[in-house]
């Protein structure tokens, strides 16, 4: 499948907040009530359309457990977007957001779009974190906010697509250097006159043609 | 400075004459200098000297200098030269190879390098520091850092993997090296990454995340793709490490459309006449092996079914399967490449119906053209072909039949007596030929291949019972099963017997008619019991397997027995087992296989793989069958031989009842078949009906479309006439003519279409029933009527047009008359304008007069003048003021 842009996402947040379920709902449109603990990271992908352009999302779902923290940090640098997830029925997952955010800001590139997500909105009776609190936190830290339910699929599409829209706008504004792959953005094969070459730091080595179509 | 240096040398460097210092002494002195010198140059010299000694006196340098070198890395990190030297020294110390000088003292396989590695990495930040030096662009630092890491990783892979995994951006730094323009660094980085990704899924995923596949493919294409050198092979090995067993990365590989990028690499080298192998250099063969391994890693059996199926689909869609099949059918491909490719094709088609169909449709470029599968099977039953190649063909054929009911049916079909005895070789004939050949391996291959046509397919099991073989001229034909049992009883090789037993076990399982056929063959049961009771205990593997299979076959005959053979009803067979063997002996025998290592090995992977042809004894699917049925078979035999303990309901029936039951069973089976047939016909009829309905619908829509067009046309006509009456002009007439032309065309078009429709309708009429026929005729008539009406309308239009033409002339005349009137008015208008201009002229004249006369009271005079003439307007005012100003300047 051809695409205009490719965005790399990561999903982060405490263990058990529903990161893997969000991804499964987004890629496979199904919900699995019992999900094994994620080991390290798992990969998922889907195509979306923004502004009439095909955009491929490559999503790395990270393990929330503390033990994997050092591994999952390796994924911050190359991501264009991050979904920071907490569980609205567990106050402590909300309290840990600051730590997550610090971690993300420290290891990612400064332009990474972060979307704050309060998951499990279907469990309103057991709610411990008010919607307003999430909104306030997002406002304070300059994040986009949304409450979702991986179970009912409410807002799941929107969460992923709105993040992509934000990134897309930043590209249009010229904030992102799309030729630097470390930003987590790639131009589709037919959209770039030459395939994106090596990294800037290592100096000029040209001619790295990805022998794609011809 | 120089003076100071020489002074230092005199203190430290000058050895006492005649007393050659030992290596250890020199090292000690150098280390001391390295640690205590305050001058960088001195430390650099010491480091250089240590490096020079580190190969010959590795132990000494390693034990004494480790800390000093660490210190250099820490304190002098800004000086590229000394850092490079220190790391070179460390490289030598930790080198996994044994240096010549050491062999004498410490043996050829000492672990000095490994031990020093252990010491070095004990301080975990040492490794992190080396990682940090990778970011230094200077070759003198980056390269030794890379080499040192490679040594450390080679000696202590697990530890270094953990350290790199948790150090921030550790993997990223290594990945960046792949884009280094200096090839030696890029290539060494590749080797390091291969080591690093071995057996660590987390690192594999991070490496993939860091765009590894893009970079690997970039390097591959830079290096000449499949024809490239060893670097390409390294790239492929890294790719393989990232994919093998890593489902997340496989998914990423597929989603990133990297499978498509593999396809062109499989393009065959151009064939040359003089030397067909010229395109296959040893390196190319190695690359090819790796490429095939990459493919197999993506579709390996045992992976998640959904992901495997998706990869298989992509591989067919992007032409990869085609490319692989091309290699299969090409000439001059080395045998080992061919073998691997066959196995790859096997896994690409395994369990995927459309891919299996694809392989079935591939034709070999032989004359006459034969299906590729036939050609493959020909080499399987050919003794002269290499063993591994024959194994891979069997694997390919097994994968072709795996969950492929159509393929299974077609295979058995070729064995059944059919009307047209085609002269061409068929798969079934080849397998039968193999079954009865003198080569035990061919027997085994053919029996196993045939057994795979029967997996989960009871219809084919019954069909195969109908197969008859002509043995000798003049003798009556025998059934395939009879022939198999006969071969079993003849003194054939064990390998052949095992093959036949596996076939028979598969055949009789879940198929009472096959059990019946087997039991009615003379001496079949006798052979089994005789073999089982012959040797009590044996250590011979082949004998154990043979007994085990015999026991299973006997057990299956009990379990799937419908008591239709009076001599060998379930009960009688159980008694026989009890009396001749004893229940325990029977159980022991049946479980004999599972106690052997070969059983668990075969069960692990569907591909038949042994080094030696004589070791090829068990088939994967047979082992699965045994695993599933062993328990129930043993239980059946147990229950059958202990009639006191609760018998199952079927065995409590009286003989007449059981006959009745079997009669009913027969009936049910027949009815089942009938229902199946009826269902099929029903389906086809429904499909036909649907097709016809859509056709009717299409026709109706086209008719309504035509009607609409007609309406539009008529409306346009009416509009046109109205428009003409309102604003007739020459232009519109022309336009109408053009439009008329257009409509004429449309009408012609419509007529054509109508004719087409009529044709279609006529066709339809033939297929449709007569009731619809009249309806269409009516429609057709309506249509024709409409057309005629339209034609009439058109004529009317034409008439109208001529009428309008004349009208237009009238109007033109009128217009001319009107024109005169207009001219008169215009003239009047012009006259008034002229008068006005004259007045303005007059005004200008007055002004000039004032200018010539003295300027006194100019303004009031002017105003007066204006009042006299009764004209005051703003532009005049401004002109007036301007002039006044000019005047004032003048004064």
mmCIF file of N, CA and C in Angstrom, chain B residues 360-465:
data_model
loop_
_atom_site.group_PDB
_atom_site.id
_atom_site.type_symbol
_atom_site.label_atom_id
_atom_site.label_comp_id
_atom_site.label_asym_id
_atom_site.label_seq_id
_atom_site.Cartn_x
_atom_site.Cartn_y
_atom_site.Cartn_z
ATOM 1 N N UNK B 360 -0.073 -25.361 -8.337
ATOM 2 C CA UNK B 360 -0.656 -26.389 -9.194
ATOM 3 C C UNK B 360 -0.698 -25.926 -10.648
ATOM 4 N N UNK B 361 -0.784 -24.612 -10.850
ATOM 5 C CA UNK B 361 -0.910 -24.112 -12.223
ATOM 6 C C UNK B 361 0.445 -23.850 -12.877
ATOM 7 N N UNK B 362 1.521 -23.942 -12.108
ATOM 8 C CA UNK B 362 2.842 -23.689 -12.695
ATOM 9 C C UNK B 362 3.204 -24.848 -13.616
ATOM 10 N N UNK B 363 3.645 -24.512 -14.826
ATOM 11 C CA UNK B 363 4.034 -25.550 -15.776
ATOM 12 C C UNK B 363 5.544 -25.518 -15.971
ATOM 13 N N UNK B 364 6.111 -26.711 -16.066
ATOM 14 C CA UNK B 364 7.553 -26.789 -16.305
ATOM 15 C C UNK B 364 7.807 -26.587 -17.793
ATOM 16 N N UNK B 365 8.915 -25.924 -18.134
ATOM 17 C CA UNK B 365 9.194 -25.669 -19.556
ATOM 18 C C UNK B 365 9.777 -26.899 -20.260
ATOM 19 N N UNK B 366 9.164 -28.040 -20.055
ATOM 20 C CA UNK B 366 9.651 -29.249 -20.728
ATOM 21 C C UNK B 366 8.776 -29.489 -21.955
ATOM 22 N N UNK B 367 9.184 -30.399 -22.786
ATOM 23 C CA UNK B 367 8.303 -30.737 -23.899
ATOM 24 C C UNK B 367 7.935 -32.226 -23.812
ATOM 25 N N UNK B 368 6.696 -32.600 -23.699
ATOM 26 C CA UNK B 368 5.562 -31.675 -23.572
ATOM 27 C C UNK B 368 5.569 -31.007 -22.206
ATOM 28 N N UNK B 369 4.928 -29.806 -22.101
ATOM 29 C CA UNK B 369 4.909 -29.137 -20.807
ATOM 30 C C UNK B 369 4.186 -29.973 -19.767
ATOM 31 N N UNK B 370 4.823 -30.106 -18.630
ATOM 32 C CA UNK B 370 4.208 -30.867 -17.539
ATOM 33 C C UNK B 370 3.983 -29.932 -16.364
ATOM 34 N N UNK B 371 3.012 -30.258 -15.519
ATOM 35 C CA UNK B 371 2.859 -29.452 -14.304
ATOM 36 C C UNK B 371 4.128 -29.558 -13.456
ATOM 37 N N UNK B 372 4.457 -28.445 -12.818
ATOM 38 C CA UNK B 372 5.674 -28.408 -12.002
ATOM 39 C C UNK B 372 5.640 -29.480 -10.924
ATOM 40 N N UNK B 373 4.450 -29.715 -10.375
ATOM 41 C CA UNK B 373 4.352 -30.702 -9.293
ATOM 42 C C UNK B 373 4.759 -32.080 -9.781
ATOM 43 N N UNK B 374 4.359 -32.406 -10.996
ATOM 44 C CA UNK B 374 4.723 -33.708 -11.550
ATOM 45 C C UNK B 374 6.244 -33.810 -11.691
ATOM 46 N N UNK B 375 6.842 -32.729 -12.200
ATOM 47 C CA UNK B 375 8.298 -32.745 -12.381
ATOM 48 C C UNK B 375 8.993 -32.900 -11.036
ATOM 49 N N UNK B 376 8.456 -32.204 -10.043
ATOM 50 C CA UNK B 376 9.053 -32.310 -8.710
ATOM 51 C C UNK B 376 8.959 -33.739 -8.184
ATOM 52 N N UNK B 377 7.766 -34.331 -8.324
ATOM 53 C CA UNK B 377 7.587 -35.703 -7.817
ATOM 54 C C UNK B 377 8.484 -36.686 -8.566
ATOM 55 N N UNK B 378 8.724 -36.393 -9.845
ATOM 56 C CA UNK B 378 9.611 -37.263 -10.605
ATOM 57 C C UNK B 378 10.989 -37.317 -9.956
ATOM 58 N N UNK B 379 11.444 -36.161 -9.470
ATOM 59 C CA UNK B 379 12.760 -36.200 -8.831
ATOM 60 C C UNK B 379 12.686 -36.825 -7.440
ATOM 61 N N UNK B 380 11.502 -36.777 -6.833
ATOM 62 C CA UNK B 380 11.393 -37.389 -5.504
ATOM 63 C C UNK B 380 11.546 -38.906 -5.573
ATOM 64 N N UNK B 381 10.981 -39.496 -6.629
ATOM 65 C CA UNK B 381 11.054 -40.967 -6.720
ATOM 66 C C UNK B 381 12.231 -41.407 -7.593
ATOM 67 N N UNK B 382 13.139 -40.456 -7.831
ATOM 68 C CA UNK B 382 14.309 -40.801 -8.634
ATOM 69 C C UNK B 382 15.509 -41.012 -7.712
ATOM 70 N N UNK B 383 16.022 -42.256 -7.695
ATOM 71 C CA UNK B 383 17.123 -42.597 -6.796
ATOM 72 C C UNK B 383 18.349 -41.734 -6.995
ATOM 73 N N UNK B 384 18.515 -41.247 -8.221
ATOM 74 C CA UNK B 384 19.770 -40.560 -8.531
ATOM 75 C C UNK B 384 19.814 -39.133 -7.989
ATOM 76 N N UNK B 385 18.661 -38.615 -7.626
ATOM 77 C CA UNK B 385 18.652 -37.238 -7.124
ATOM 78 C C UNK B 385 19.234 -37.194 -5.701
ATOM 79 N N UNK B 386 19.799 -36.050 -5.331
ATOM 80 C CA UNK B 386 20.348 -35.936 -3.977
ATOM 81 C C UNK B 386 19.258 -36.128 -2.924
ATOM 82 N N UNK B 387 19.648 -36.720 -1.816
ATOM 83 C CA UNK B 387 18.684 -37.046 -0.772
ATOM 84 C C UNK B 387 17.954 -35.809 -0.251
ATOM 85 N N UNK B 388 18.724 -34.739 0.036
ATOM 86 C CA UNK B 388 18.085 -33.555 0.610
ATOM 87 C C UNK B 388 17.068 -32.943 -0.357
ATOM 88 N N UNK B 389 17.382 -33.022 -1.637
ATOM 89 C CA UNK B 389 16.454 -32.504 -2.631
ATOM 90 C C UNK B 389 15.151 -33.305 -2.602
ATOM 91 N N UNK B 390 15.290 -34.620 -2.529
ATOM 92 C CA UNK B 390 14.091 -35.463 -2.497
ATOM 93 C C UNK B 390 13.265 -35.174 -1.251
ATOM 94 N N UNK B 391 13.959 -34.963 -0.130
ATOM 95 C CA UNK B 391 13.250 -34.618 1.109
ATOM 96 C C UNK B 391 12.472 -33.316 0.935
ATOM 97 N N UNK B 392 13.118 -32.335 0.332
ATOM 98 C CA UNK B 392 12.453 -31.041 0.212
ATOM 99 C C UNK B 392 11.243 -31.145 -0.718
ATOM 100 N N UNK B 393 11.341 -32.005 -1.740
ATOM 101 C CA UNK B 393 10.186 -32.186 -2.626
ATOM 102 C C UNK B 393 9.023 -32.803 -1.852
ATOM 103 N N UNK B 394 9.351 -33.793 -1.007
ATOM 104 C CA UNK B 394 8.281 -34.395 -0.203
ATOM 105 C C UNK B 394 7.626 -33.319 0.662
ATOM 106 N N UNK B 395 8.482 -32.493 1.263
ATOM 107 C CA UNK B 395 7.970 -31.428 2.131
ATOM 108 C C UNK B 395 7.058 -30.498 1.329
ATOM 109 N N UNK B 396 7.505 -30.146 0.141
ATOM 110 C CA UNK B 396 6.728 -29.256 -0.710
ATOM 111 C C UNK B 396 5.375 -29.887 -1.046
ATOM 112 N N UNK B 397 5.421 -31.184 -1.365
ATOM 113 C CA UNK B 397 4.184 -31.869 -1.724
ATOM 114 C C UNK B 397 3.252 -31.957 -0.511
ATOM 115 N N UNK B 398 3.829 -32.216 0.645
ATOM 116 C CA UNK B 398 3.019 -32.265 1.867
ATOM 117 C C UNK B 398 2.348 -30.921 2.117
ATOM 118 N N UNK B 399 3.122 -29.869 1.930
ATOM 119 C CA UNK B 399 2.565 -28.536 2.148
ATOM 120 C C UNK B 399 1.494 -28.219 1.105
ATOM 121 N N UNK B 400 1.693 -28.766 -0.084
ATOM 122 C CA UNK B 400 0.700 -28.574 -1.136
ATOM 123 C C UNK B 400 -0.627 -29.226 -0.752
ATOM 124 N N UNK B 401 -0.538 -30.387 -0.103
ATOM 125 C CA UNK B 401 -1.770 -31.103 0.260
ATOM 126 C C UNK B 401 -2.346 -30.648 1.596
ATOM 127 N N UNK B 402 -1.573 -29.875 2.342
ATOM 128 C CA UNK B 402 -1.991 -29.489 3.687
ATOM 129 C C UNK B 402 -3.234 -28.608 3.630
ATOM 130 N N UNK B 403 -4.309 -29.108 4.214
ATOM 131 C CA UNK B 403 -5.604 -28.416 4.229
ATOM 132 C C UNK B 403 -6.064 -28.045 2.811
ATOM 133 N N UNK B 404 -5.771 -28.909 1.873
ATOM 134 C CA UNK B 404 -6.101 -28.635 0.478
ATOM 135 C C UNK B 404 -6.965 -29.771 -0.060
ATOM 136 N N UNK B 405 -8.248 -29.682 0.218
ATOM 137 C CA UNK B 405 -9.160 -30.768 -0.146
ATOM 138 C C UNK B 405 -9.172 -30.993 -1.664
ATOM 139 N N UNK B 406 -9.098 -29.879 -2.398
ATOM 140 C CA UNK B 406 -9.131 -29.997 -3.858
ATOM 141 C C UNK B 406 -7.904 -30.749 -4.359
ATOM 142 N N UNK B 407 -6.763 -30.373 -3.838
ATOM 143 C CA UNK B 407 -5.518 -31.032 -4.245
ATOM 144 C C UNK B 407 -5.524 -32.502 -3.894
ATOM 145 N N UNK B 408 -6.037 -32.806 -2.709
ATOM 146 C CA UNK B 408 -6.117 -34.206 -2.283
ATOM 147 C C UNK B 408 -7.021 -34.982 -3.236
ATOM 148 N N UNK B 409 -8.162 -34.388 -3.523
ATOM 149 C CA UNK B 409 -9.111 -35.069 -4.404
ATOM 150 C C UNK B 409 -8.502 -35.306 -5.779
ATOM 151 N N UNK B 410 -7.832 -34.262 -6.298
ATOM 152 C CA UNK B 410 -7.255 -34.407 -7.637
ATOM 153 C C UNK B 410 -6.204 -35.505 -7.683
ATOM 154 N N UNK B 411 -5.432 -35.613 -6.615
ATOM 155 C CA UNK B 411 -4.400 -36.643 -6.581
ATOM 156 C C UNK B 411 -5.023 -38.037 -6.629
ATOM 157 N N UNK B 412 -6.000 -38.252 -5.752
ATOM 158 C CA UNK B 412 -6.632 -39.579 -5.712
ATOM 159 C C UNK B 412 -7.342 -39.852 -7.041
ATOM 160 N N UNK B 413 -7.920 -38.777 -7.603
ATOM 161 C CA UNK B 413 -8.631 -38.914 -8.870
ATOM 162 C C UNK B 413 -7.740 -39.520 -9.963
ATOM 163 N N UNK B 414 -6.465 -39.140 -9.940
ATOM 164 C CA UNK B 414 -5.566 -39.632 -10.992
ATOM 165 C C UNK B 414 -5.331 -41.133 -10.871
ATOM 166 N N UNK B 415 -5.649 -41.692 -9.699
ATOM 167 C CA UNK B 415 -5.429 -43.132 -9.514
ATOM 168 C C UNK B 415 -6.655 -43.951 -9.892
ATOM 169 N N UNK B 416 -7.804 -43.288 -9.905
ATOM 170 C CA UNK B 416 -9.051 -44.021 -10.145
ATOM 171 C C UNK B 416 -9.203 -44.330 -11.623
ATOM 172 N N UNK B 417 -9.836 -45.460 -11.911
ATOM 173 C CA UNK B 417 -10.064 -45.789 -13.320
ATOM 174 C C UNK B 417 -10.973 -44.746 -13.968
ATOM 175 N N UNK B 418 -10.407 -43.945 -14.843
ATOM 176 C CA UNK B 418 -11.169 -42.885 -15.494
ATOM 177 C C UNK B 418 -11.364 -43.244 -16.954
ATOM 178 N N UNK B 419 -12.341 -42.579 -17.553
ATOM 179 C CA UNK B 419 -12.643 -42.858 -18.958
ATOM 180 C C UNK B 419 -11.437 -42.642 -19.865
ATOM 181 N N UNK B 420 -10.883 -41.441 -19.789
ATOM 182 C CA UNK B 420 -9.784 -41.147 -20.705
ATOM 183 C C UNK B 420 -8.444 -41.501 -20.045
ATOM 184 N N UNK B 421 -7.849 -42.537 -20.513
ATOM 185 C CA UNK B 421 -6.535 -42.916 -19.989
ATOM 186 C C UNK B 421 -5.490 -42.015 -20.628
ATOM 187 N N UNK B 422 -5.229 -40.916 -19.959
ATOM 188 C CA UNK B 422 -4.296 -39.950 -20.530
ATOM 189 C C UNK B 422 -2.892 -40.549 -20.572
ATOM 190 N N UNK B 423 -2.213 -40.219 -21.646
ATOM 191 C CA UNK B 423 -0.865 -40.745 -21.799
ATOM 192 C C UNK B 423 0.111 -40.024 -20.878
ATOM 193 N N UNK B 424 -0.267 -38.827 -20.472
ATOM 194 C CA UNK B 424 0.687 -38.043 -19.674
ATOM 195 C C UNK B 424 0.819 -38.626 -18.272
ATOM 196 N N UNK B 425 1.958 -38.375 -17.734
ATOM 197 C CA UNK B 425 2.283 -38.860 -16.409
ATOM 198 C C UNK B 425 1.494 -38.064 -15.368
ATOM 199 N N UNK B 426 0.935 -38.775 -14.378
ATOM 200 C CA UNK B 426 0.204 -38.053 -13.348
ATOM 201 C C UNK B 426 0.884 -38.262 -11.997
ATOM 202 N N UNK B 427 0.480 -37.393 -11.070
ATOM 203 C CA UNK B 427 1.059 -37.476 -9.727
ATOM 204 C C UNK B 427 0.774 -38.833 -9.098
ATOM 205 N N UNK B 428 -0.470 -39.291 -9.297
ATOM 206 C CA UNK B 428 -0.851 -40.563 -8.714
ATOM 207 C C UNK B 428 -0.003 -41.715 -9.260
ATOM 208 N N UNK B 429 0.186 -41.723 -10.573
ATOM 209 C CA UNK B 429 0.998 -42.790 -11.174
ATOM 210 C C UNK B 429 2.410 -42.779 -10.627
ATOM 211 N N UNK B 430 2.964 -41.559 -10.487
ATOM 212 C CA UNK B 430 4.324 -41.444 -9.977
ATOM 213 C C UNK B 430 4.433 -42.000 -8.564
ATOM 214 N N UNK B 431 3.426 -41.678 -7.753
ATOM 215 C CA UNK B 431 3.461 -42.151 -6.374
ATOM 216 C C UNK B 431 3.308 -43.673 -6.313
ATOM 217 N N UNK B 432 2.415 -44.216 -7.149
ATOM 218 C CA UNK B 432 2.258 -45.672 -7.186
ATOM 219 C C UNK B 432 3.553 -46.325 -7.633
ATOM 220 N N UNK B 433 4.145 -45.724 -8.657
ATOM 221 C CA UNK B 433 5.428 -46.240 -9.133
ATOM 222 C C UNK B 433 6.448 -46.245 -8.014
ATOM 223 N N UNK B 434 6.466 -45.156 -7.257
ATOM 224 C CA UNK B 434 7.410 -45.063 -6.146
ATOM 225 C C UNK B 434 7.117 -46.073 -5.060
ATOM 226 N N UNK B 435 5.831 -46.297 -4.855
ATOM 227 C CA UNK B 435 5.401 -47.231 -3.803
ATOM 228 C C UNK B 435 5.913 -48.650 -4.075
ATOM 229 N N UNK B 436 5.970 -48.994 -5.335
ATOM 230 C CA UNK B 436 6.331 -50.373 -5.668
ATOM 231 C C UNK B 436 7.717 -50.477 -6.279
ATOM 232 N N UNK B 437 8.498 -49.421 -6.196
ATOM 233 C CA UNK B 437 9.845 -49.505 -6.753
ATOM 234 C C UNK B 437 10.747 -50.288 -5.803
ATOM 235 N N UNK B 438 11.950 -50.556 -6.248
ATOM 236 C CA UNK B 438 12.865 -51.353 -5.426
ATOM 237 C C UNK B 438 13.642 -50.496 -4.445
ATOM 238 N N UNK B 439 13.511 -49.183 -4.588
ATOM 239 C CA UNK B 439 14.244 -48.282 -3.710
ATOM 240 C C UNK B 439 13.421 -48.022 -2.448
ATOM 241 N N UNK B 440 13.898 -48.481 -1.281
ATOM 242 C CA UNK B 440 13.087 -48.329 -0.061
ATOM 243 C C UNK B 440 12.778 -46.868 0.259
ATOM 244 N N UNK B 441 13.699 -45.976 -0.107
ATOM 245 C CA UNK B 441 13.463 -44.566 0.173
ATOM 246 C C UNK B 441 12.296 -44.040 -0.672
ATOM 247 N N UNK B 442 12.267 -44.476 -1.943
ATOM 248 C CA UNK B 442 11.144 -44.081 -2.799
ATOM 249 C C UNK B 442 9.837 -44.613 -2.227
ATOM 250 N N UNK B 443 9.878 -45.860 -1.725
ATOM 251 C CA UNK B 443 8.680 -46.436 -1.121
ATOM 252 C C UNK B 443 8.193 -45.563 0.021
ATOM 253 N N UNK B 444 9.165 -45.212 0.859
ATOM 254 C CA UNK B 444 8.822 -44.413 2.045
ATOM 255 C C UNK B 444 8.234 -43.063 1.633
ATOM 256 N N UNK B 445 8.952 -42.380 0.724
ATOM 257 C CA UNK B 445 8.480 -41.070 0.248
ATOM 258 C C UNK B 445 7.061 -41.164 -0.309
ATOM 259 N N UNK B 446 6.854 -42.151 -1.180
ATOM 260 C CA UNK B 446 5.555 -42.251 -1.854
ATOM 261 C C UNK B 446 4.447 -42.580 -0.870
ATOM 262 N N UNK B 447 4.733 -43.498 0.057
ATOM 263 C CA UNK B 447 3.707 -43.875 1.030
ATOM 264 C C UNK B 447 3.309 -42.675 1.876
ATOM 265 N N UNK B 448 4.322 -41.918 2.315
ATOM 266 C CA UNK B 448 4.027 -40.751 3.155
ATOM 267 C C UNK B 448 3.262 -39.711 2.346
ATOM 268 N N UNK B 449 3.715 -39.481 1.114
ATOM 269 C CA UNK B 449 3.045 -38.490 0.269
ATOM 270 C C UNK B 449 1.580 -38.865 0.076
ATOM 271 N N UNK B 450 1.347 -40.129 -0.184
ATOM 272 C CA UNK B 450 -0.022 -40.603 -0.399
ATOM 273 C C UNK B 450 -0.849 -40.448 0.878
ATOM 274 N N UNK B 451 -0.213 -40.723 1.997
ATOM 275 C CA UNK B 451 -0.956 -40.624 3.257
ATOM 276 C C UNK B 451 -1.411 -39.180 3.500
ATOM 277 N N UNK B 452 -0.643 -38.233 2.990
ATOM 278 C CA UNK B 452 -1.035 -36.839 3.198
ATOM 279 C C UNK B 452 -2.264 -36.456 2.375
ATOM 280 N N UNK B 453 -2.548 -37.232 1.337
ATOM 281 C CA UNK B 453 -3.768 -36.972 0.567
ATOM 282 C C UNK B 453 -5.012 -37.423 1.331
ATOM 283 N N UNK B 454 -4.794 -38.160 2.419
ATOM 284 C CA UNK B 454 -5.938 -38.725 3.140
ATOM 285 C C UNK B 454 -6.214 -37.998 4.451
ATOM 286 N N UNK B 455 -5.365 -37.022 4.787
ATOM 287 C CA UNK B 455 -5.523 -36.357 6.085
ATOM 288 C C UNK B 455 -6.847 -35.598 6.124
ATOM 289 N N UNK B 456 -7.634 -35.894 7.157
ATOM 290 C CA UNK B 456 -8.927 -35.223 7.370
ATOM 291 C C UNK B 456 -9.826 -35.283 6.141
ATOM 292 N N UNK B 457 -9.779 -36.370 5.415
ATOM 293 C CA UNK B 457 -10.556 -36.422 4.189
ATOM 294 C C UNK B 457 -11.099 -37.838 4.013
ATOM 295 N N UNK B 458 -12.219 -38.131 4.689
ATOM 296 C CA UNK B 458 -12.713 -39.514 4.681
ATOM 297 C C UNK B 458 -13.257 -39.916 3.313
ATOM 298 N N UNK B 459 -13.674 -38.896 2.523
ATOM 299 C CA UNK B 459 -14.168 -39.232 1.182
ATOM 300 C C UNK B 459 -13.045 -39.861 0.370
ATOM 301 N N UNK B 460 -11.859 -39.239 0.432
ATOM 302 C CA UNK B 460 -10.748 -39.767 -0.358
ATOM 303 C C UNK B 460 -10.259 -41.102 0.187
ATOM 304 N N UNK B 461 -10.410 -41.301 1.493
ATOM 305 C CA UNK B 461 -10.033 -42.600 2.045
ATOM 306 C C UNK B 461 -10.888 -43.694 1.395
ATOM 307 N N UNK B 462 -12.161 -43.405 1.232
ATOM 308 C CA UNK B 462 -13.043 -44.395 0.609
ATOM 309 C C UNK B 462 -12.779 -44.512 -0.884
ATOM 310 N N UNK B 463 -12.470 -43.356 -1.493
ATOM 311 C CA UNK B 463 -12.154 -43.389 -2.926
ATOM 312 C C UNK B 463 -10.927 -44.250 -3.201
ATOM 313 N N UNK B 464 -9.935 -44.106 -2.326
ATOM 314 C CA UNK B 464 -8.680 -44.822 -2.536
ATOM 315 C C UNK B 464 -8.892 -46.341 -2.458
ATOM 316 N N UNK B 465 -9.957 -46.733 -1.732
ATOM 317 C CA UNK B 465 -10.265 -48.173 -1.650
ATOM 318 C C UNK B 465 -10.620 -48.736 -3.024
#
